[in-house]
C-alpha cells in the first residue's frame, strides 16, 4: 500500500506543472480542398432571413441538452453547388456551444445532408464562415470550378 501511495502522490504534485489547458470545444482550422467541395451537398453564399430554435430534452439529461439545434433560413446570393441563386434554403446547426448564425448577416455555407432528402446541416467544425472571413475559401472555390469548367470544356472538345 505504501508503494502505491508514493508514485501517485508524486504524479499528483507534478500534474499542475505539466497539464495543458483544455477547451470545451476546440476545432482544427477549417480546410477547403477538393474532398471538402466534393463531399458538400450544397455550397452557397447567403443572408440569414429567419431562425427557428429546437431545444431537445430535459435540463438534467446531458445527452438531450447536446441536441440543441436551430434551423436557419438563407436567401442565396451566390450559388456554388447544389442550390440556385435566389433560392431559399434551410440549414440546421447545433447551437449548444453558441455557434449559430446571426440574423441579417451573410455567410459562406458548406452544407451536407445527413440522410437522403433530409435538411442541410452546417457542421460546427467546418468551413462555414461569415462572408467577411470567406475570401480564402472563395478563391479556392473559384480555382476549383474554373479548373473543373476547363476540364469539362476539354472533354467536350475531345468528344467532337
GROMACS .gro file of C-alpha atoms in nm:
model
  160
    1UNK     CA    1   0.000   0.000   0.000
    2UNK     CA    2   0.284   0.234   0.085
    3UNK     CA    3   0.445   0.173  -0.259
    4UNK     CA    4   0.131   0.275  -0.448
    5UNK     CA    5   0.078   0.594  -0.247
    6UNK     CA    6   0.423   0.748  -0.315
    7UNK     CA    7   0.413   0.737  -0.701
    8UNK     CA    8   0.051   0.854  -0.703
    9UNK     CA    9   0.130   1.147  -0.473
   10UNK     CA   10   0.435   1.239  -0.683
   11UNK     CA   11   0.228   1.243  -1.007
   12UNK     CA   12  -0.045   1.445  -0.837
   13UNK     CA   13   0.211   1.705  -0.728
   14UNK     CA   14   0.367   1.738  -1.076
   15UNK     CA   15   0.044   1.732  -1.277
   16UNK     CA   16  -0.034   2.105  -1.242
   17UNK     CA   17   0.308   2.191  -1.388
   18UNK     CA   18   0.270   1.973  -1.699
   19UNK     CA   19  -0.102   1.993  -1.763
   20UNK     CA   20  -0.216   2.177  -2.074
   21UNK     CA   21  -0.531   2.388  -2.089
   22UNK     CA   22  -0.837   2.224  -2.244
   23UNK     CA   23  -1.127   2.398  -2.412
   24UNK     CA   24  -1.479   2.261  -2.408
   25UNK     CA   25  -1.495   2.269  -2.788
   26UNK     CA   26  -1.185   2.307  -2.998
   27UNK     CA   27  -1.179   2.275  -3.375
   28UNK     CA   28  -0.885   2.243  -3.609
   29UNK     CA   29  -0.864   2.527  -3.861
   30UNK     CA   30  -1.113   2.456  -4.141
   31UNK     CA   31  -0.979   2.327  -4.470
   32UNK     CA   32  -1.135   2.366  -4.812
   33UNK     CA   33  -0.997   2.122  -5.065
   34UNK     CA   34  -1.130   1.900  -5.342
   35UNK     CA   35  -1.267   1.646  -5.092
   36UNK     CA   36  -1.446   1.916  -4.892
   37UNK     CA   37  -1.608   2.052  -5.208
   38UNK     CA   38  -1.697   1.707  -5.343
   39UNK     CA   39  -1.848   1.593  -5.009
   40UNK     CA   40  -2.065   1.902  -4.963
   41UNK     CA   41  -2.425   1.865  -5.076
   42UNK     CA   42  -2.455   2.242  -5.118
   43UNK     CA   43  -2.215   2.535  -5.114
   44UNK     CA   44  -2.354   2.885  -5.129
   45UNK     CA   45  -2.331   3.241  -5.008
   46UNK     CA   46  -2.644   3.372  -4.845
   47UNK     CA   47  -2.803   3.601  -4.591
   48UNK     CA   48  -2.985   3.470  -4.282
   49UNK     CA   49  -3.352   3.572  -4.302
   50UNK     CA   50  -3.513   3.357  -4.029
   51UNK     CA   51  -3.427   3.141  -3.728
   52UNK     CA   52  -3.618   2.863  -3.554
   53UNK     CA   53  -3.465   2.707  -3.240
   54UNK     CA   54  -3.534   2.347  -3.145
   55UNK     CA   55  -3.420   2.263  -2.795
   56UNK     CA   56  -3.437   1.897  -2.701
   57UNK     CA   57  -3.469   1.717  -2.373
   58UNK     CA   58  -3.489   1.784  -2.004
   59UNK     CA   59  -3.236   2.010  -1.834
   60UNK     CA   60  -3.094   1.715  -1.634
   61UNK     CA   61  -3.035   1.497  -1.941
   62UNK     CA   62  -2.687   1.589  -2.069
   63UNK     CA   63  -2.722   1.392  -2.395
   64UNK     CA   64  -3.052   1.559  -2.476
   65UNK     CA   65  -2.911   1.903  -2.394
   66UNK     CA   66  -2.641   1.845  -2.656
   67UNK     CA   67  -2.915   1.808  -2.917
   68UNK     CA   68  -2.996   2.180  -2.919
   69UNK     CA   69  -3.031   2.277  -3.282
   70UNK     CA   70  -3.165   2.567  -3.480
   71UNK     CA   71  -3.291   2.586  -3.834
   72UNK     CA   72  -3.187   2.897  -4.024
   73UNK     CA   73  -3.337   3.021  -4.348
   74UNK     CA   74  -3.095   3.167  -4.601
   75UNK     CA   75  -3.162   3.374  -4.912
   76UNK     CA   76  -2.896   3.251  -5.157
   77UNK     CA   77  -2.696   3.535  -5.313
   78UNK     CA   78  -2.435   3.320  -5.488
   79UNK     CA   79  -2.467   2.951  -5.566
   80UNK     CA   80  -2.156   2.736  -5.587
   81UNK     CA   81  -2.306   2.388  -5.567
   82UNK     CA   82  -2.641   2.216  -5.509
   83UNK     CA   83  -2.869   2.522  -5.488
   84UNK     CA   84  -2.979   2.803  -5.719
   85UNK     CA   85  -2.908   3.174  -5.681
   86UNK     CA   86  -3.214   3.348  -5.536
   87UNK     CA   87  -3.350   3.032  -5.374
   88UNK     CA   88  -3.442   2.996  -5.009
   89UNK     CA   89  -3.250   2.726  -4.823
   90UNK     CA   90  -3.290   2.591  -4.470
   91UNK     CA   91  -2.978   2.487  -4.279
   92UNK     CA   92  -2.966   2.319  -3.938
   93UNK     CA   93  -2.687   2.374  -3.690
   94UNK     CA   94  -2.616   2.255  -3.337
   95UNK     CA   95  -2.625   2.561  -3.113
   96UNK     CA   96  -2.529   2.401  -2.782
   97UNK     CA   97  -2.190   2.576  -2.796
   98UNK     CA   98  -2.350   2.902  -2.908
   99UNK     CA   99  -2.226   2.887  -3.267
  100UNK     CA  100  -2.543   2.979  -3.451
  101UNK     CA  101  -2.591   3.226  -3.733
  102UNK     CA  102  -2.673   3.596  -3.693
  103UNK     CA  103  -2.992   3.734  -3.848
  104UNK     CA  104  -2.931   3.958  -4.149
  105UNK     CA  105  -2.565   3.857  -4.185
  106UNK     CA  106  -2.411   3.697  -4.496
  107UNK     CA  107  -2.226   3.364  -4.478
  108UNK     CA  108  -2.043   3.117  -4.697
  109UNK     CA  109  -2.217   2.789  -4.615
  110UNK     CA  110  -2.098   2.433  -4.673
  111UNK     CA  111  -2.398   2.209  -4.608
  112UNK     CA  112  -2.437   1.833  -4.609
  113UNK     CA  113  -2.740   1.606  -4.600
  114UNK     CA  114  -2.713   1.362  -4.310
  115UNK     CA  115  -2.973   1.143  -4.477
  116UNK     CA  116  -3.123   1.130  -4.826
  117UNK     CA  117  -3.367   1.417  -4.868
  118UNK     CA  118  -3.301   1.547  -4.516
  119UNK     CA  119  -3.225   1.902  -4.416
  120UNK     CA  120  -2.887   2.056  -4.486
  121UNK     CA  121  -2.655   2.067  -4.186
  122UNK     CA  122  -2.362   2.306  -4.139
  123UNK     CA  123  -2.103   2.144  -3.913
  124UNK     CA  124  -1.961   2.344  -3.623
  125UNK     CA  125  -1.604   2.248  -3.713
  126UNK     CA  126  -1.617   2.314  -4.083
  127UNK     CA  127  -1.552   2.583  -4.341
  128UNK     CA  128  -1.888   2.762  -4.298
  129UNK     CA  129  -1.789   3.118  -4.207
  130UNK     CA  130  -1.923   3.474  -4.207
  131UNK     CA  131  -1.871   3.614  -4.555
  132UNK     CA  132  -1.626   3.876  -4.426
  133UNK     CA  133  -1.381   3.592  -4.347
  134UNK     CA  134  -1.456   3.379  -4.654
  135UNK     CA  135  -1.220   3.527  -4.914
  136UNK     CA  136  -0.955   3.250  -4.894
  137UNK     CA  137  -1.229   2.985  -4.934
  138UNK     CA  138  -1.392   3.179  -5.220
  139UNK     CA  139  -1.057   3.187  -5.401
  140UNK     CA  140  -1.026   2.809  -5.367
  141UNK     CA  141  -1.384   2.761  -5.492
  142UNK     CA  142  -1.314   2.984  -5.794
  143UNK     CA  143  -0.997   2.792  -5.877
  144UNK     CA  144  -1.172   2.459  -5.832
  145UNK     CA  145  -1.467   2.547  -6.054
  146UNK     CA  146  -1.253   2.723  -6.316
  147UNK     CA  147  -1.039   2.410  -6.335
  148UNK     CA  148  -1.349   2.193  -6.345
  149UNK     CA  149  -1.502   2.406  -6.618
  150UNK     CA  150  -1.178   2.388  -6.818
  151UNK     CA  151  -1.174   2.010  -6.773
  152UNK     CA  152  -1.536   1.988  -6.893
  153UNK     CA  153  -1.453   2.203  -7.200
  154UNK     CA  154  -1.155   1.978  -7.278
  155UNK     CA  155  -1.379   1.671  -7.259
  156UNK     CA  156  -1.636   1.840  -7.482
  157UNK     CA  157  -1.365   1.929  -7.739
  158UNK     CA  158  -1.236   1.568  -7.739
  159UNK     CA  159  -1.587   1.432  -7.785
  160UNK     CA  160  -1.633   1.634  -8.109
   0.00000   0.00000   0.00000
